[in-house]
Short mmCIF file of N, CA and C in Angstrom, two decimals:
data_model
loop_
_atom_site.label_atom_id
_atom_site.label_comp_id
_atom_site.label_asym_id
_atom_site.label_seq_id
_atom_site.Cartn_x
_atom_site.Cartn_y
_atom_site.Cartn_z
N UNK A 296 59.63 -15.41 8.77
CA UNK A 296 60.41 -16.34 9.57
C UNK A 296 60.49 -15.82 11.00
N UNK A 297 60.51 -16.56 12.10
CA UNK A 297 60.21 -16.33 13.18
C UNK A 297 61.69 -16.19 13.81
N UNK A 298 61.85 -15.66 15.22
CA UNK A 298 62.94 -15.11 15.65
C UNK A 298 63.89 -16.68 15.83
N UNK A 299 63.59 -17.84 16.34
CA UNK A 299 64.19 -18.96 16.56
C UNK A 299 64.66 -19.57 15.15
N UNK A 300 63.69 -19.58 14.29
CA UNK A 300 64.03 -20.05 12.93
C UNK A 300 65.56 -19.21 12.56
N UNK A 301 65.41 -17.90 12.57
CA UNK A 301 66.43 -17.28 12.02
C UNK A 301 67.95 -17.44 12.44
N UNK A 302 67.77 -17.58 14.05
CA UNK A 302 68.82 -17.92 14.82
C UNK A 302 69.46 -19.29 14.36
N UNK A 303 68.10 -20.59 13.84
CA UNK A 303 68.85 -21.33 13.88
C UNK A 303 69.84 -21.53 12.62
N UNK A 304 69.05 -20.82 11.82
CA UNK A 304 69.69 -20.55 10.26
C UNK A 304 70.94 -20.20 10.84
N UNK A 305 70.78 -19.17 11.21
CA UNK A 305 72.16 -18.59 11.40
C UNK A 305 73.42 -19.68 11.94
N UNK A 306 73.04 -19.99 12.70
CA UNK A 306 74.25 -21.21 13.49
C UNK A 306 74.68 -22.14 12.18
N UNK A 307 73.29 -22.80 12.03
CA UNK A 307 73.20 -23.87 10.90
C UNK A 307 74.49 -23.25 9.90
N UNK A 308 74.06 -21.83 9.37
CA UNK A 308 75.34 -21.50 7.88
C UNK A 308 76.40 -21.25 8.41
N UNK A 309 76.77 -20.95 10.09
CA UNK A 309 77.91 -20.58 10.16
C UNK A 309 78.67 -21.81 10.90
N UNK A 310 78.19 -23.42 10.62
CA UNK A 310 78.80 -24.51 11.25
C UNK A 310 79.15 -24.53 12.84
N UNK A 311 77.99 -23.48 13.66
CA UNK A 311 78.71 -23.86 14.74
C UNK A 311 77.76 -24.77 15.80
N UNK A 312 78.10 -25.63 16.47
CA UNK A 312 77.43 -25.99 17.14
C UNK A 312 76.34 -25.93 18.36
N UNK A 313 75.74 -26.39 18.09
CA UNK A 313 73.77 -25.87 19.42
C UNK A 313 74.61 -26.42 20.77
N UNK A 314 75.39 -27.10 20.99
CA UNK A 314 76.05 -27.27 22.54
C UNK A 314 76.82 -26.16 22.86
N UNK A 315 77.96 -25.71 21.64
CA UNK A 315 79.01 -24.63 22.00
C UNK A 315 78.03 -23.26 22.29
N UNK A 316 76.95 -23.03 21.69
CA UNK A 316 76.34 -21.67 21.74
C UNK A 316 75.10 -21.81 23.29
N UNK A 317 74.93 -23.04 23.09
CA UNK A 317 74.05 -23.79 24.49
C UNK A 317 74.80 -22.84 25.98
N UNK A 318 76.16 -23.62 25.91
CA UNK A 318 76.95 -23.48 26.87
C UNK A 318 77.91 -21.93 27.52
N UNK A 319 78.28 -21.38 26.72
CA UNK A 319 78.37 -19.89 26.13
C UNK A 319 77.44 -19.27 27.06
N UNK A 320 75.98 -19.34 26.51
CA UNK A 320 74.86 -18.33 26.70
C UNK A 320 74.21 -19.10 28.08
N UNK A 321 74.79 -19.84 28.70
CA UNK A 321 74.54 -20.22 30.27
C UNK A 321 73.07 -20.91 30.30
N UNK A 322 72.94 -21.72 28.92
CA UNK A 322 70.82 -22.35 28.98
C UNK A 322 71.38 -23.74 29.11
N UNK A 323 70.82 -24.55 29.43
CA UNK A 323 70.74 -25.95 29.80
C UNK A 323 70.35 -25.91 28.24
N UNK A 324 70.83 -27.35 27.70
CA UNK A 324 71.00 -27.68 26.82
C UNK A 324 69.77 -27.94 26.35
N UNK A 325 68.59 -28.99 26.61
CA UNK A 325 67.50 -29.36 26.78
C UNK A 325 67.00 -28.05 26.24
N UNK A 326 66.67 -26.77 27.00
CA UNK A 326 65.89 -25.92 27.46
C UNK A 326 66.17 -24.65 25.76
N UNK A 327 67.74 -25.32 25.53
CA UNK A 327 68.28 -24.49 24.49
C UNK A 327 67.74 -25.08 22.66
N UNK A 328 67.72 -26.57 22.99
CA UNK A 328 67.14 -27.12 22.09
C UNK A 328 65.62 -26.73 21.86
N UNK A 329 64.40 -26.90 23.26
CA UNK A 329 63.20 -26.29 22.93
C UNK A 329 63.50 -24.56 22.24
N UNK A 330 64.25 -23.77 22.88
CA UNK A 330 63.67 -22.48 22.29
C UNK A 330 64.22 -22.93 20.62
N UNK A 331 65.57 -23.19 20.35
CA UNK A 331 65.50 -22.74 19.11
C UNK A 331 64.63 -23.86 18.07
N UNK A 332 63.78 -24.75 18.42
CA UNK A 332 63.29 -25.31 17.67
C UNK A 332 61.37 -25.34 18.08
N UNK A 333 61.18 -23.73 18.37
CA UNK A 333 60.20 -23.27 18.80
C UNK A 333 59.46 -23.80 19.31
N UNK A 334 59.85 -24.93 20.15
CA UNK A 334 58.55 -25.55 21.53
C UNK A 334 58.48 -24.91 22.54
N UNK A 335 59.24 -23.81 23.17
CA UNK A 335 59.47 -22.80 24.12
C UNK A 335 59.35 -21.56 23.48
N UNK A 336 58.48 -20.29 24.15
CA UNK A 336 58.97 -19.13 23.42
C UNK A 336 60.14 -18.52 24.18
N UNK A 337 60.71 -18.02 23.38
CA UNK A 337 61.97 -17.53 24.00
C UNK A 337 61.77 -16.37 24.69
N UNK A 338 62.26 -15.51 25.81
CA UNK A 338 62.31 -14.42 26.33
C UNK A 338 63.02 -13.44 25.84
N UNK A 339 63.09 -12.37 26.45
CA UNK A 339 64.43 -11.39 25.88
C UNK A 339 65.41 -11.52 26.16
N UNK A 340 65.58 -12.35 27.85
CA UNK A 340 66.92 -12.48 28.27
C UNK A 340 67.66 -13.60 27.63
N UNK A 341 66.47 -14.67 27.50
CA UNK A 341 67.44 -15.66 26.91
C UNK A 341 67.55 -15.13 25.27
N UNK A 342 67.24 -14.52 24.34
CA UNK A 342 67.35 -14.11 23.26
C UNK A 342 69.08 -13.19 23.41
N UNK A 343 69.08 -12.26 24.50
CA UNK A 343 69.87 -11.46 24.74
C UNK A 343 71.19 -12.53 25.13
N UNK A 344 70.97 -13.84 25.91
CA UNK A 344 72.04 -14.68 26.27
C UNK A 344 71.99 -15.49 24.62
N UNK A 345 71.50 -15.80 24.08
CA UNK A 345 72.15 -16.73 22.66
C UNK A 345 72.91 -15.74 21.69
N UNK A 346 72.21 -14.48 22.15
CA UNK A 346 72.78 -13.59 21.10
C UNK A 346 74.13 -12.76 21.33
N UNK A 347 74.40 -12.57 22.13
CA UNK A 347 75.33 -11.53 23.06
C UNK A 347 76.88 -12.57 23.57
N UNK A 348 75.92 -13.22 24.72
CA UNK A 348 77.27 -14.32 24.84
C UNK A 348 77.29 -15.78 23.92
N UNK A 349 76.27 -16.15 23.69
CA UNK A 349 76.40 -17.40 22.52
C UNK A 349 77.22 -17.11 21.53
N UNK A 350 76.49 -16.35 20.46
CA UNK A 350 77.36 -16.26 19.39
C UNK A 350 77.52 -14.68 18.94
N UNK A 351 78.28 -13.23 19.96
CA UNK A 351 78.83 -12.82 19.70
C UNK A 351 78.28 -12.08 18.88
N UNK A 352 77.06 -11.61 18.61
CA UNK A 352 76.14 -11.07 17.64
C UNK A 352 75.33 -10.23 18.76
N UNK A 353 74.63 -8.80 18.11
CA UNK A 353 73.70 -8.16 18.18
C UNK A 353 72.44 -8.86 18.55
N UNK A 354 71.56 -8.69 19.07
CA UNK A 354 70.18 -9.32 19.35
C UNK A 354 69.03 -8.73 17.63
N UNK A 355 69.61 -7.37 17.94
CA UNK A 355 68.71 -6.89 16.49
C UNK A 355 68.53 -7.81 15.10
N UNK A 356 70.19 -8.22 15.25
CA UNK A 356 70.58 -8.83 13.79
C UNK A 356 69.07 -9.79 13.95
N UNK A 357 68.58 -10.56 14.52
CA UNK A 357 67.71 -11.24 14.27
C UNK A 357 65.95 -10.78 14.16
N UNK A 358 66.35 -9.97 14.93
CA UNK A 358 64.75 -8.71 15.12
C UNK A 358 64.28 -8.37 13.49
N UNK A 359 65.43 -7.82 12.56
CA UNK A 359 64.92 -7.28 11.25
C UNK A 359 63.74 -8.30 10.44
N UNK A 360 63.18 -7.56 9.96
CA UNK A 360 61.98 -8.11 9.27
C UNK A 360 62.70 -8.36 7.91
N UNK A 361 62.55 -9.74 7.38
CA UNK A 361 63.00 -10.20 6.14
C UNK A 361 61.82 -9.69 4.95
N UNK A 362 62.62 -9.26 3.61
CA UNK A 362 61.79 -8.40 3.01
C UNK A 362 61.52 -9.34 1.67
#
């Protein structure tokens, strides 16, 4: 599973919304929708902004390789 997939899992099980974590992590909404639904690749910074100020999480948590 790829780094966007996982993220979006993540939001998806924890009910929170792609605008509230959009807005948080300072991405235009549009721009937030392409990365996590992999039409954009994401960078580190914006990985580091969904992860850090979006939702309050580690960047790693999503890095681990699912076994």
């Amino acid at each position: 599973m790829d780094v966007h997939q996982r993220i979006k899992t993540y939001i998806v099980s924890k009910g929170i919304k792609y605008n509230s974590v959009a807005e948080k992590a300072d991405i235009p909404i549009k721009t937030f929708y392409r990365l996590i639904n992999g039409q954009k690749r994401m960078s580190v910074e914006e990985l580091e902004k969904i992860c850090i100020r979006g939702l309050s999480v580690e960047p790693s948590l999503f890095l681990k390789k699912s076994s």
